[in-house]
Coordinates of C-alpha atoms and ligand atoms in Angstrom, one line a residue:
M1 CA 137.2 72.2 97.7
P2 CA 135.2 70.6 99.9
Q3 CA 131.1 71.1 98.6
V4 CA 129.0 73.6 100.2
P5 CA 125.6 72.9 100.0
A6 CA 123.9 75.8 98.0
L7 CA 122.0 78.1 100.7
I8 CA 117.9 78.9 100.8
A9 CA 116.4 81.9 99.3
T10 CA 113.3 82.9 101.3
E11 CA 111.1 86.0 100.2
R12 CA 113.0 88.3 101.8
V13 CA 116.4 86.9 102.1
I14 CA 118.5 86.3 99.0
P15 CA 121.7 84.9 99.2
G16 CA 124.7 86.1 96.7
P17 CA 127.5 84.1 95.6
Q18 CA 130.0 85.0 98.5
T19 CA 127.3 84.9 101.2
S20 CA 127.6 82.3 103.7
A21 CA 125.5 81.5 106.4
M22 CA 127.8 80.6 109.0
A23 CA 130.6 82.8 109.2
G24 CA 129.9 85.8 111.9
Y25 CA 130.1 87.0 115.1
V26 CA 127.8 87.8 118.1
Q27 CA 128.2 91.7 118.5
F28 CA 127.2 93.2 121.6
L29 CA 124.9 96.1 121.3
P30 CA 125.3 98.8 124.1
L31 CA 121.6 100.7 123.4
K32 CA 119.8 97.2 123.3
A33 CA 121.2 96.1 126.6
L34 CA 121.0 99.8 128.2
W35 CA 117.2 99.8 126.8
L36 CA 116.4 96.2 128.9
G37 CA 118.4 97.2 131.9
V38 CA 117.4 100.6 132.2
H39 CA 113.4 99.2 132.1
G40 CA 114.3 96.5 134.2
I41 CA 115.7 98.7 136.9
L42 CA 112.5 101.2 136.8
G43 CA 110.4 97.9 136.6
A44 CA 111.5 96.5 139.8
I45 CA 111.5 100.0 141.7
G46 CA 107.7 100.3 140.2
V47 CA 107.1 96.5 142.0
L48 CA 108.9 97.6 145.4
W49 CA 107.4 100.9 145.8
F50 CA 104.3 100.7 144.0
M51 CA 102.4 97.7 145.1
Q52 CA 98.9 98.7 144.4
L53 CA 95.8 96.9 142.6
D54 CA 95.2 99.4 139.9
A55 CA 98.7 99.8 138.8
I56 CA 99.0 96.0 138.3
L57 CA 95.4 96.1 136.4
V58 CA 97.3 98.7 133.8
F59 CA 100.5 96.3 133.7
V60 CA 98.6 93.2 132.8
V61 CA 95.6 94.5 130.5
L62 CA 98.4 96.5 128.1
T63 CA 100.8 93.6 128.4
A64 CA 97.8 91.4 126.8
V65 CA 97.0 94.2 124.6
T66 CA 100.7 94.8 123.4
I67 CA 101.6 91.4 123.4
C68 CA 98.3 89.6 121.7
C69 CA 96.8 92.3 119.1
G70 CA 100.1 94.0 118.7
H71 CA 103.0 91.7 118.6
S72 CA 101.3 88.3 117.8
V73 CA 98.8 89.4 115.1
G74 CA 99.7 92.8 114.3
M75 CA 103.8 92.2 113.8
H76 CA 103.8 88.3 113.1
R77 CA 101.0 87.2 111.9
L78 CA 99.9 90.1 109.6
L79 CA 102.9 92.2 108.9
I80 CA 105.9 89.6 108.3
H81 CA 103.6 86.5 107.3
R82 CA 100.8 88.4 106.2
S83 CA 98.4 85.5 107.1
F84 CA 95.4 88.0 106.8
R85 CA 94.3 90.8 105.1
T86 CA 92.8 94.2 106.6
F87 CA 92.6 97.8 106.2
R88 CA 95.8 100.0 105.9
G89 CA 94.3 101.9 109.4
V90 CA 93.5 98.8 111.5
E91 CA 97.5 97.2 110.3
Y92 CA 99.0 100.8 111.4
V93 CA 97.1 100.4 114.9
L94 CA 97.8 96.7 115.5
V95 CA 101.6 97.5 114.1
W96 CA 102.0 100.4 116.3
L97 CA 100.6 98.0 119.6
G98 CA 103.6 95.5 118.6
T99 CA 105.9 98.2 119.0
L100 CA 104.7 99.5 122.0
V101 CA 106.0 96.1 123.0
G102 CA 109.5 97.4 123.4
M103 CA 111.1 94.9 120.8
A104 CA 111.8 96.9 117.6
G105 CA 109.9 98.9 114.9
P106 CA 108.1 97.3 111.9
M107 CA 111.1 96.9 109.9
G108 CA 113.5 95.9 112.4
M109 CA 110.5 92.9 113.4
I110 CA 110.9 91.6 110.0
Q111 CA 114.8 91.8 109.6
A112 CA 115.1 90.0 113.0
H113 CA 112.0 87.5 111.9
D114 CA 113.3 86.5 108.6
M115 CA 116.9 86.4 109.5
R116 CA 116.3 84.1 112.0
D117 CA 114.3 82.0 109.7
W118 CA 116.3 82.1 106.9
H119 CA 119.3 80.8 109.4
Q120 CA 116.9 77.8 110.2
R121 CA 115.8 76.9 107.1
Q122 CA 119.5 75.9 105.8
T123 CA 121.5 72.7 106.5
E124 CA 123.6 74.4 109.2
C125 CA 122.6 77.0 111.6
P126 CA 124.8 79.6 113.8
A127 CA 124.4 79.1 117.5
H128 CA 122.8 82.2 117.9
A129 CA 120.1 81.9 115.6
A130 CA 119.4 78.3 116.7
H131 CA 119.1 79.2 120.2
A132 CA 121.6 76.5 121.1
A133 CA 123.9 78.0 123.7
G134 CA 122.3 77.5 126.9
F135 CA 119.9 79.2 129.1
W136 CA 121.9 82.3 130.5
K137 CA 124.2 82.3 127.6
D138 CA 121.5 82.6 125.0
A139 CA 119.9 85.3 127.3
Y140 CA 123.0 87.7 127.2
W141 CA 123.2 86.9 123.3
Q142 CA 119.0 87.5 122.1
L143 CA 118.4 90.0 124.9
C144 CA 121.7 92.4 124.7
C145 CA 123.5 91.4 121.5
A146 CA 122.9 90.8 117.7
F147 CA 124.5 88.0 115.2
R148 CA 126.6 89.9 112.3
L149 CA 127.5 87.8 109.5
D150 CA 130.6 88.4 107.6
H151 CA 129.1 88.5 104.0
P152 CA 125.7 89.0 104.5
P153 CA 122.6 87.9 102.3
T154 CA 120.6 90.7 100.6
F155 CA 117.5 91.5 102.5
M156 CA 114.6 93.3 100.6
I157 CA 111.5 94.3 102.4
E158 CA 108.6 95.0 100.2
A159 CA 107.9 98.3 98.9
R160 CA 104.1 98.3 100.5
V161 CA 106.2 98.4 104.0
S162 CA 109.3 100.0 103.3
E163 CA 108.2 102.9 101.5
D164 CA 105.2 103.2 103.6
Q165 CA 105.5 106.8 105.2
V166 CA 103.7 105.9 108.6
F167 CA 105.9 102.6 108.9
R168 CA 109.0 104.6 108.3
F169 CA 108.0 107.2 110.9
I170 CA 107.5 104.1 113.6
E171 CA 111.0 102.8 112.2
R172 CA 113.0 105.9 112.9
T173 CA 110.8 106.9 116.3
W174 CA 110.0 102.9 117.8
M175 CA 111.5 103.8 121.1
L176 CA 109.9 107.0 121.3
Q177 CA 106.5 105.4 120.7
Q178 CA 106.5 104.8 124.4
L179 CA 106.7 108.5 125.4
P180 CA 102.7 109.2 124.4
L181 CA 101.5 106.1 125.9
A182 CA 104.0 107.0 129.2
I183 CA 102.3 110.5 129.2
G184 CA 98.8 109.7 129.0
L185 CA 99.6 106.9 131.9
F186 CA 101.3 109.3 134.0
M187 CA 98.5 111.1 133.9
L188 CA 95.8 108.9 135.0
G189 CA 98.1 107.2 138.0
G190 CA 101.3 109.5 138.3
W191 CA 104.5 107.5 138.1
A192 CA 102.4 104.1 139.8
F193 CA 100.9 103.5 135.9
V194 CA 104.1 104.7 133.9
L195 CA 106.4 102.3 135.9
W196 CA 104.1 99.5 135.8
G197 CA 102.2 100.1 132.6
V198 CA 105.6 100.9 130.5
S199 CA 108.9 100.0 131.8
L200 CA 107.8 96.6 133.8
R201 CA 105.6 95.6 130.7
I202 CA 108.8 96.1 128.2
F203 CA 111.0 94.0 130.9
V204 CA 108.4 90.9 131.2
S205 CA 107.6 91.0 127.4
L206 CA 111.4 91.3 126.2
V207 CA 112.5 88.9 128.7
G208 CA 109.1 86.7 128.4
H209 CA 109.2 86.6 124.1
W210 CA 113.1 85.2 124.7
M211 CA 112.2 82.5 126.7
V212 CA 109.4 81.2 124.7
G213 CA 112.1 81.5 121.4
H214 CA 114.7 79.9 123.4
F215 CA 112.4 76.4 124.5
A216 CA 110.6 77.0 121.4
H217 CA 113.5 75.5 119.6
R218 CA 115.2 73.1 121.9
S219 CA 113.0 70.4 122.5
G220 CA 109.1 69.6 123.2
A221 CA 106.3 68.2 121.3
Q222 CA 105.9 68.8 117.6
G223 CA 102.5 67.6 115.7
W224 CA 104.5 67.9 112.3
Y225 CA 108.5 67.5 111.9
V226 CA 110.4 69.2 108.9
S227 CA 113.0 67.3 107.7
G228 CA 116.3 68.7 105.9
V229 CA 116.8 72.1 108.0
A230 CA 118.9 73.0 110.6
V231 CA 116.5 73.8 113.2
Q232 CA 112.8 72.5 114.4
G233 CA 110.2 74.5 116.1
Y234 CA 108.6 72.8 119.2
N235 CA 105.3 73.3 120.6
L236 CA 105.0 74.4 124.2
P237 CA 101.7 73.1 125.7
R238 CA 99.7 74.8 128.5
L239 CA 101.0 78.2 127.8
G240 CA 98.5 79.4 124.9
W241 CA 96.8 81.8 127.6
V242 CA 100.1 83.4 128.2
T243 CA 101.5 83.5 124.9
F244 CA 98.6 84.0 122.9
G245 CA 99.1 81.1 120.8
E246 CA 103.1 81.9 120.0
N247 CA 103.7 78.6 122.1
W248 CA 102.3 76.6 119.2
H249 CA 106.0 77.5 117.3
G250 CA 106.0 73.5 116.1
N251 CA 102.8 74.1 113.9
H252 CA 104.3 77.5 113.3
H253 CA 107.0 75.9 111.4
A254 CA 104.8 73.4 110.1
F255 CA 102.7 76.0 108.4
P256 CA 104.6 79.2 108.5
H257 CA 101.8 81.3 106.5
S258 CA 99.0 80.0 108.6
A259 CA 96.7 82.7 110.9
R260 CA 96.1 80.1 113.3
L261 CA 99.1 78.7 115.4
G262 CA 96.5 76.4 117.7
V263 CA 95.9 74.2 114.6
E264 CA 94.9 71.3 116.6
P265 CA 92.0 70.4 118.7
G266 CA 92.0 72.0 122.4
Q267 CA 95.1 74.5 121.4
A268 CA 94.4 77.5 123.0
D269 CA 94.9 80.3 120.6
P270 CA 93.8 83.6 121.5
G271 CA 95.7 85.8 118.9
F272 CA 93.6 84.1 116.1
W273 CA 90.7 84.5 118.4
F274 CA 91.2 88.2 118.1
I275 CA 91.5 87.9 114.2
K276 CA 88.2 86.0 114.2
G277 CA 86.7 88.6 116.4
L278 CA 88.1 91.0 113.4
V279 CA 86.8 89.2 110.7
A280 CA 83.5 89.0 112.7
S281 CA 83.7 92.8 112.7
G282 CA 84.3 93.0 109.0
L283 CA 87.7 94.3 109.8
A284 CA 89.5 91.6 108.3
W285 CA 89.3 89.0 105.8
D286 CA 91.4 86.6 103.5
I287 CA 92.3 84.6 106.4
A288 CA 95.2 82.1 105.9
L289 CA 94.9 78.0 107.8
P290 CA 97.4 75.5 107.3
D291 CA 95.5 74.1 104.7
T292 CA 95.1 77.0 102.0
Q293 CA 99.0 76.5 100.8
P294 CA 100.4 73.0 99.5
P295 CA 102.6 72.0 102.6
R296 CA 106.0 72.7 102.6
D297 CA 108.9 70.9 101.5
G298 CA 109.9 68.2 104.0
L299 CA 106.8 68.6 106.2
V300 CA 105.9 65.1 108.0
R301 CA 102.9 64.3 110.1
K302 CA 104.0 63.5 114.1
A303 CA 101.7 63.0 116.7
A304 CA 99.1 65.4 117.8
T305 CA 99.4 68.0 120.9
S306 CA 97.0 69.5 123.1
S307 CA 96.0 72.0 125.7
Ligands
ZN1 ZN1 111.0 79.2 115.0
ZN2 ZN1 106.7 83.6 111.9

């Protein structure tokens, strides 16, 4: 039999003797596609029928708050990577804001992130988890499908999340979490606010998130290189202000535990500025930075990238 390299385990992903990281298939998910499609259509109606300044402002502010404080800081840097500490109540608010992005609930986000990360750390990675398909095919795969392994590894979410009643409730009802926001927006500004502040925002957030993931795993600038893994992360310069720091994805692969993503001089990282604001207000502490943990295996310094 050919020698198959042993699969790496990560914090939440434990391969068994049967596990293959490659044998699997891309499965079309009708509800995921419908969710995106309906919000895309409703968002387009909002743009065509209600082109008004106050609705545009609602879209911009809500997108910024949910992506920056919710998705990037609450879901990604806090819930998934535990890169800083805060009060439970603050974590609930940030994770709820992240759920409002319309991607998944807390457990769904952890699973999607950590399974992709686990795949990318092996010596071979399926095209779906590597974003290796072309632009349109990858869009279809990531926005309308999921990758299913024939023999998946054990996936374990820590009890502080999986047994928490608030996180469990948000997980069960993550799509419905838009309702209170939609009702509030309707009372404030009618259908214009709902279409811009919920549907268009969800559509733009999902497509934008996919595009950052697509380009950040294909080519570009890197301050560091991780040898011995199937997939590299790359920085996407000049996108710091619209991705709230998530564009520094090469840095994130180099220092996954770090609360700061724009780690080099001149790298705009609004998500980290928000965390610093929480620290200044006494709401966050114990911030992890690149040098608070030993470097990950295979980390090699390349050149600095800025702006
Ligand atoms: Zn990545
Ligand atoms: Zn991450």
